[in-house]
mmCIF file of C-alpha atoms in Angstrom:
data_model
loop_
_atom_site.group_PDB
_atom_site.id
_atom_site.type_symbol
_atom_site.label_atom_id
_atom_site.label_comp_id
_atom_site.label_asym_id
_atom_site.label_seq_id
_atom_site.Cartn_x
_atom_site.Cartn_y
_atom_site.Cartn_z
ATOM 1 C CA UNK A 938 29.376 -20.810 -1.524
ATOM 2 C CA UNK A 939 27.815 -17.586 -2.062
ATOM 3 C CA UNK A 940 29.167 -15.497 -4.970
ATOM 4 C CA UNK A 941 29.369 -11.656 -4.614
ATOM 5 C CA UNK A 942 27.608 -10.102 -7.792
ATOM 6 C CA UNK A 943 30.127 -8.174 -10.096
ATOM 7 C CA UNK A 944 29.737 -4.247 -10.703
ATOM 8 C CA UNK A 945 27.938 -4.742 -13.996
ATOM 9 C CA UNK A 946 25.434 -7.540 -12.389
ATOM 10 C CA UNK A 947 24.836 -5.099 -9.692
ATOM 11 C CA UNK A 948 24.080 -2.140 -11.924
ATOM 12 C CA UNK A 949 21.504 -4.296 -13.899
ATOM 13 C CA UNK A 950 19.938 -5.708 -10.669
ATOM 14 C CA UNK A 951 19.655 -1.900 -9.317
ATOM 15 C CA UNK A 952 17.752 -0.823 -12.515
ATOM 16 C CA UNK A 953 14.411 -2.784 -12.553
ATOM 17 C CA UNK A 954 11.230 -0.936 -12.413
ATOM 18 C CA UNK A 955 7.707 -2.653 -12.267
ATOM 19 C CA UNK A 956 4.815 -0.292 -13.160
ATOM 20 C CA UNK A 957 1.635 -1.781 -11.360
ATOM 21 C CA UNK A 958 -1.026 -1.630 -14.033
ATOM 22 C CA UNK A 959 0.562 0.881 -16.479
ATOM 23 C CA UNK A 960 -2.410 0.669 -19.072
ATOM 24 C CA UNK A 961 -5.125 1.487 -16.149
ATOM 25 C CA UNK A 962 -7.294 -1.615 -17.263
ATOM 26 C CA UNK A 963 -6.093 -4.337 -14.862
ATOM 27 C CA UNK A 964 -7.054 -3.904 -10.964
ATOM 28 C CA UNK A 965 -4.855 -5.940 -8.861
ATOM 29 C CA UNK A 966 -6.566 -5.555 -5.954
ATOM 30 C CA UNK A 967 -4.701 -4.427 -2.583
ATOM 31 C CA UNK A 968 -0.788 -4.743 -2.458
ATOM 32 C CA UNK A 969 1.632 -3.323 0.043
ATOM 33 C CA UNK A 970 5.246 -2.061 -1.119
ATOM 34 C CA UNK A 971 7.342 -2.927 1.840
ATOM 35 C CA UNK A 972 10.184 -0.312 1.712
ATOM 36 C CA UNK A 973 13.645 -2.220 1.586
ATOM 37 C CA UNK A 974 16.903 -1.885 -0.621
ATOM 38 C CA UNK A 975 15.947 -4.603 -3.207
ATOM 39 C CA UNK A 976 17.104 -3.072 -6.405
ATOM 40 C CA UNK A 977 13.539 -3.060 -7.547
ATOM 41 C CA UNK A 978 11.263 -0.131 -7.739
ATOM 42 C CA UNK A 979 7.576 -0.126 -8.138
ATOM 43 C CA UNK A 980 5.410 2.742 -9.894
ATOM 44 C CA UNK A 981 2.104 3.407 -9.208
ATOM 45 C CA UNK A 982 -0.375 6.053 -10.524
ATOM 46 C CA UNK A 983 -2.492 7.679 -7.555
ATOM 47 C CA UNK A 984 -3.727 10.664 -6.354
ATOM 48 C CA UNK A 985 -7.121 10.606 -8.068
ATOM 49 C CA UNK A 986 -7.858 12.488 -10.932
ATOM 50 C CA UNK A 987 -4.437 14.309 -10.782
ATOM 51 C CA UNK A 988 -3.310 11.105 -11.621
ATOM 52 C CA UNK A 989 0.416 11.481 -10.643
ATOM 53 C CA UNK A 990 2.729 8.759 -10.369
ATOM 54 C CA UNK A 991 4.605 7.635 -7.349
ATOM 55 C CA UNK A 992 7.943 5.376 -7.480
ATOM 56 C CA UNK A 993 9.403 3.434 -4.213
ATOM 57 C CA UNK A 994 11.904 0.651 -3.977
ATOM 58 C CA UNK A 995 11.132 -2.427 -2.056
ATOM 59 C CA UNK A 996 9.126 -6.047 -2.320
ATOM 60 C CA UNK A 997 5.609 -6.157 -3.163
ATOM 61 C CA UNK A 998 3.290 -8.279 -0.766
ATOM 62 C CA UNK A 999 -0.438 -8.814 -2.246
ATOM 63 C CA UNK A 1000 -2.665 -8.564 0.692
ATOM 64 C CA UNK A 1001 -6.477 -10.023 0.601
ATOM 65 C CA UNK A 1002 -8.917 -7.585 -0.089
ATOM 66 C CA UNK A 1003 -11.713 -9.209 1.923
ATOM 67 C CA UNK A 1004 -11.328 -10.087 5.899
ATOM 68 C CA UNK A 1005 -13.512 -11.740 8.252
ATOM 69 C CA UNK A 1006 -14.510 -10.141 11.313
ATOM 70 C CA UNK A 1007 -15.682 -12.434 14.032
ATOM 71 C CA UNK A 1008 -16.798 -9.753 16.375
ATOM 72 C CA UNK A 1009 -19.228 -8.320 13.792
ATOM 73 C CA UNK A 1010 -19.678 -12.112 12.379
ATOM 74 C CA UNK A 1011 -19.139 -10.512 9.026
ATOM 75 C CA UNK A 1012 -16.856 -10.168 5.883
ATOM 76 C CA UNK A 1013 -15.345 -6.754 5.448
ATOM 77 C CA UNK A 1014 -14.307 -5.721 2.092
ATOM 78 C CA UNK A 1015 -11.309 -3.748 2.524
ATOM 79 C CA UNK A 1016 -10.671 -2.605 -1.008
ATOM 80 C CA UNK A 1017 -14.064 -1.583 -1.613
ATOM 81 C CA UNK A 1018 -14.291 0.414 1.770
ATOM 82 C CA UNK A 1019 -10.959 1.851 0.892
ATOM 83 C CA UNK A 1020 -12.310 2.936 -2.640
ATOM 84 C CA UNK A 1021 -15.733 4.197 -1.011
ATOM 85 C CA UNK A 1022 -13.763 6.226 1.543
ATOM 86 C CA UNK A 1023 -11.796 8.124 -1.197
ATOM 87 C CA UNK A 1024 -14.911 8.698 -3.520
ATOM 88 C CA UNK A 1025 -17.213 9.508 -0.768
ATOM 89 C CA UNK A 1026 -14.643 12.146 0.813
ATOM 90 C CA UNK A 1027 -12.898 13.566 -1.995
ATOM 91 C CA UNK A 1028 -14.675 12.838 -5.353
ATOM 92 C CA UNK A 1029 -11.373 11.845 -7.061
ATOM 93 C CA UNK A 1030 -9.838 15.006 -6.007
ATOM 94 C CA UNK A 1031 -7.821 14.472 -2.576
ATOM 95 C CA UNK A 1032 -6.556 17.358 -1.127
ATOM 96 C CA UNK A 1033 -3.014 17.529 0.406
ATOM 97 C CA UNK A 1034 -2.907 15.622 3.684
ATOM 98 C CA UNK A 1035 -2.859 18.778 5.588
ATOM 99 C CA UNK A 1036 -5.742 20.145 4.514
ATOM 100 C CA UNK A 1037 -7.590 16.583 5.752
ATOM 101 C CA UNK A 1038 -9.802 16.927 8.825
ATOM 102 C CA UNK A 1039 -8.837 15.020 11.875
ATOM 103 C CA UNK A 1040 -11.935 12.836 11.459
ATOM 104 C CA UNK A 1041 -11.008 11.774 7.804
ATOM 105 C CA UNK A 1042 -7.487 10.863 8.992
ATOM 106 C CA UNK A 1043 -9.104 8.725 11.886
ATOM 107 C CA UNK A 1044 -11.575 6.937 9.290
ATOM 108 C CA UNK A 1045 -8.708 6.213 7.042
ATOM 109 C CA UNK A 1046 -6.674 4.558 9.906
ATOM 110 C CA UNK A 1047 -9.746 2.494 10.991
ATOM 111 C CA UNK A 1048 -10.256 1.491 7.403
ATOM 112 C CA UNK A 1049 -6.317 0.470 7.029
ATOM 113 C CA UNK A 1050 -6.359 -1.171 10.591
ATOM 114 C CA UNK A 1051 -8.834 -3.752 8.956
ATOM 115 C CA UNK A 1052 -6.654 -4.726 6.064
ATOM 116 C CA UNK A 1053 -4.991 -8.250 6.783
ATOM 117 C CA UNK A 1054 -1.522 -8.939 6.247
ATOM 118 C CA UNK A 1055 0.292 -12.089 6.954
ATOM 119 C CA UNK A 1056 3.637 -12.144 9.055
ATOM 120 C CA UNK A 1057 5.740 -15.343 7.761
ATOM 121 C CA UNK A 1058 8.723 -15.104 9.610
ATOM 122 C CA UNK A 1059 11.685 -17.501 8.916
ATOM 123 C CA UNK A 1060 12.481 -20.687 10.836
ATOM 124 C CA UNK A 1061 10.030 -22.593 12.479
ATOM 125 C CA UNK A 1062 7.833 -19.907 14.059
ATOM 126 C CA UNK A 1063 4.292 -20.274 12.701
ATOM 127 C CA UNK A 1064 2.886 -17.438 10.094
ATOM 128 C CA UNK A 1065 0.523 -14.948 12.044
ATOM 129 C CA UNK A 1066 -2.315 -12.960 10.792
ATOM 130 C CA UNK A 1067 -1.860 -9.382 11.498
ATOM 131 C CA UNK A 1068 -3.455 -6.091 10.261
ATOM 132 C CA UNK A 1069 -2.119 -2.834 8.660
ATOM 133 C CA UNK A 1070 -1.643 0.183 10.721
ATOM 134 C CA UNK A 1071 -1.439 3.626 9.001
ATOM 135 C CA UNK A 1072 2.020 5.283 9.339
ATOM 136 C CA UNK A 1073 1.087 8.784 11.293
ATOM 137 C CA UNK A 1074 4.874 9.689 10.806
ATOM 138 C CA UNK A 1075 4.297 9.692 7.326
ATOM 139 C CA UNK A 1076 1.034 11.221 6.826
ATOM 140 C CA UNK A 1077 2.028 13.615 4.241
ATOM 141 C CA UNK A 1078 2.427 11.128 1.556
ATOM 142 C CA UNK A 1079 -1.156 9.962 1.823
ATOM 143 C CA UNK A 1080 -3.315 10.680 -1.151
ATOM 144 C CA UNK A 1081 -5.695 8.141 -3.042
ATOM 145 C CA UNK A 1082 -4.102 4.702 -3.928
ATOM 146 C CA UNK A 1083 -1.217 5.439 -1.934
ATOM 147 C CA UNK A 1084 -1.066 4.915 1.810
ATOM 148 C CA UNK A 1085 1.934 4.813 4.158
ATOM 149 C CA UNK A 1086 1.671 1.822 6.407
ATOM 150 C CA UNK A 1087 3.575 -0.020 8.812
ATOM 151 C CA UNK A 1088 3.834 -3.908 8.324
ATOM 152 C CA UNK A 1089 5.513 -6.543 10.306
ATOM 153 C CA UNK A 1090 8.268 -6.342 7.985
ATOM 154 C CA UNK A 1091 8.613 -2.280 8.320
ATOM 155 C CA UNK A 1092 7.320 0.972 6.649
ATOM 156 C CA UNK A 1093 5.358 0.185 3.370
ATOM 157 C CA UNK A 1094 2.912 1.703 1.002
ATOM 158 C CA UNK A 1095 -0.542 0.445 0.626
ATOM 159 C CA UNK A 1096 -1.536 0.570 -2.959
ATOM 160 C CA UNK A 1097 -4.684 -0.288 -5.007
ATOM 161 C CA UNK A 1098 -6.680 1.006 -8.062
ATOM 162 C CA UNK A 1099 -6.782 4.741 -8.703
ATOM 163 C CA UNK A 1100 -10.150 6.523 -9.385
ATOM 164 C CA UNK A 1101 -9.029 8.118 -12.653
#
């Protein structure tokens, strides 16, 4: 039998905050924070050398940094490609997304579409390897190390090491 949380327990559950790599010394690879009412917020340093922090509520899903592309018959380093994109395009100073060129948004969308993400449904349905999609409805949120994406579980944020 499921027990309802008391008001005090609910208050405690709603107050959990996790700062991803607070010292900035332990890169964690790629992860997606799927937006959901979990009572847990994740805080992450982003925005290149401006080093702002952003917070979102949800659940964290580690994603592989490497993927194999059978069409090209080669491995793809998604994390390295994302880090290189932001370094090459913005040198640690990403402007607001409204100042990006259409080509820059398209390049980021292509990179994001190569990031593997496993869908693991409940029940007897098999897991399925899918890929993320840049969430074009939330382009205004994009910055280095904080990229809005669509996942099989709903909207999320792709996070990775900030360049600072």
